[in-house]
Amino acid sequence: IKNFQDSIRVSDNLPKISLGNDTTLCPGSTLRFDLSESGGDNFVWGQDTLINSPFYEISKAGKYWVSVSNGCGTVTDTIEVN
């Protein structure tokens, strides 16, 4: 009888995102997000519209969220802009 041995490496490869703390924008200012290094494949930004992109720009007050997913799952973060 021969013994066979094999191994598998398991890791948590969920996307890594953070929109940061709630913040205030001055008139005429913008807040830009770049989640291209998050490890996500699908990006859904929600507030007024739905955008599937790792890039997003905020120029007015509101509550904004993003859901980022890949083959391992989905993570969501929210930011409130005054």
CSV table of C-alpha atoms in Angstrom, one decimal:
chain,number,residue,atom,x,y,z
A,1,ILE,CA,0.0,0.0,0.0
A,2,LYS,CA,1.3,3.4,-1.0
A,3,ASN,CA,0.6,6.5,1.0
A,4,PHE,CA,-0.2,9.6,-0.9
A,5,GLN,CA,0.0,13.1,0.6
A,6,ASP,CA,-1.3,16.4,-0.8
A,7,SER,CA,-1.9,19.8,0.5
A,8,ILE,CA,-4.1,22.8,-0.1
A,9,ARG,CA,-3.7,26.4,0.8
A,10,VAL,CA,-6.8,28.2,1.9
A,11,SER,CA,-6.8,32.0,2.4
A,12,ASP,CA,-9.3,34.8,2.8
A,13,ASN,CA,-9.2,36.7,-0.5
A,14,LEU,CA,-12.2,38.9,0.1
A,15,PRO,CA,-11.9,42.4,-1.4
A,16,LYS,CA,-10.2,44.9,0.9
A,17,ILE,CA,-12.1,48.3,0.8
A,18,SER,CA,-12.5,51.3,3.0
A,19,LEU,CA,-14.3,54.5,2.1
A,20,GLY,CA,-12.9,56.2,5.2
A,21,ASN,CA,-14.7,58.2,7.9
A,22,ASP,CA,-17.7,60.3,7.3
A,23,THR,CA,-16.6,63.7,6.1
A,24,THR,CA,-17.6,67.2,5.0
A,25,LEU,CA,-17.0,68.7,1.6
A,26,CYS,CA,-16.6,72.4,1.0
A,27,PRO,CA,-18.6,73.9,-2.0
A,28,GLY,CA,-16.9,73.1,-5.3
A,29,SER,CA,-14.8,70.2,-3.7
A,30,THR,CA,-14.8,66.6,-4.7
A,31,LEU,CA,-14.0,63.3,-3.0
A,32,ARG,CA,-12.4,60.7,-5.3
A,33,PHE,CA,-12.2,57.0,-4.7
A,34,ASP,CA,-9.9,54.5,-6.4
A,35,LEU,CA,-10.6,50.9,-5.4
A,36,SER,CA,-8.6,49.3,-8.3
A,37,GLU,CA,-6.2,47.7,-5.8
A,38,SER,CA,-9.0,46.2,-3.7
A,39,GLY,CA,-9.0,42.7,-5.3
A,40,GLY,CA,-12.5,43.1,-6.5
A,41,ASP,CA,-14.0,42.2,-9.9
A,42,ASN,CA,-17.4,43.8,-9.6
A,43,PHE,CA,-18.1,47.3,-8.2
A,44,VAL,CA,-21.6,48.6,-7.4
A,45,TRP,CA,-21.8,52.2,-6.2
A,46,GLY,CA,-25.1,53.3,-4.9
A,47,GLN,CA,-26.6,56.8,-4.2
A,48,ASP,CA,-28.2,58.4,-7.2
A,49,THR,CA,-27.0,56.0,-9.8
A,50,LEU,CA,-25.4,52.5,-10.0
A,51,ILE,CA,-21.9,52.4,-11.5
A,52,ASN,CA,-19.8,49.3,-12.0
A,53,SER,CA,-16.3,50.8,-11.7
A,54,PRO,CA,-13.5,50.9,-9.2
A,55,PHE,CA,-13.4,54.7,-9.6
A,56,TYR,CA,-16.0,57.0,-8.2
A,57,GLU,CA,-16.3,60.8,-7.5
A,58,ILE,CA,-18.5,62.5,-5.0
A,59,SER,CA,-19.3,66.3,-5.3
A,60,LYS,CA,-22.4,66.7,-3.2
A,61,ALA,CA,-23.8,65.7,0.3
A,62,GLY,CA,-25.4,62.3,0.8
A,63,LYS,CA,-24.9,58.8,2.0
A,64,TYR,CA,-22.9,56.7,-0.4
A,65,TRP,CA,-22.1,53.0,-0.5
A,66,VAL,CA,-20.1,50.5,-2.5
A,67,SER,CA,-20.3,46.7,-2.7
A,68,VAL,CA,-17.2,45.0,-4.1
A,69,SER,CA,-17.2,41.3,-5.0
A,70,ASN,CA,-14.8,38.7,-6.3
A,71,GLY,CA,-14.9,34.9,-6.4
A,72,CYS,CA,-14.6,34.7,-2.6
A,73,GLY,CA,-17.5,37.0,-1.7
A,74,THR,CA,-18.8,40.5,-1.3
A,75,VAL,CA,-17.9,43.3,1.1
A,76,THR,CA,-19.7,46.6,1.5
A,77,ASP,CA,-18.8,50.0,3.0
A,78,THR,CA,-20.7,53.3,3.5
A,79,ILE,CA,-19.7,56.9,3.9
A,80,GLU,CA,-21.8,59.9,4.7
A,81,VAL,CA,-20.8,63.2,3.1
A,82,ASN,CA,-22.1,66.5,4.5
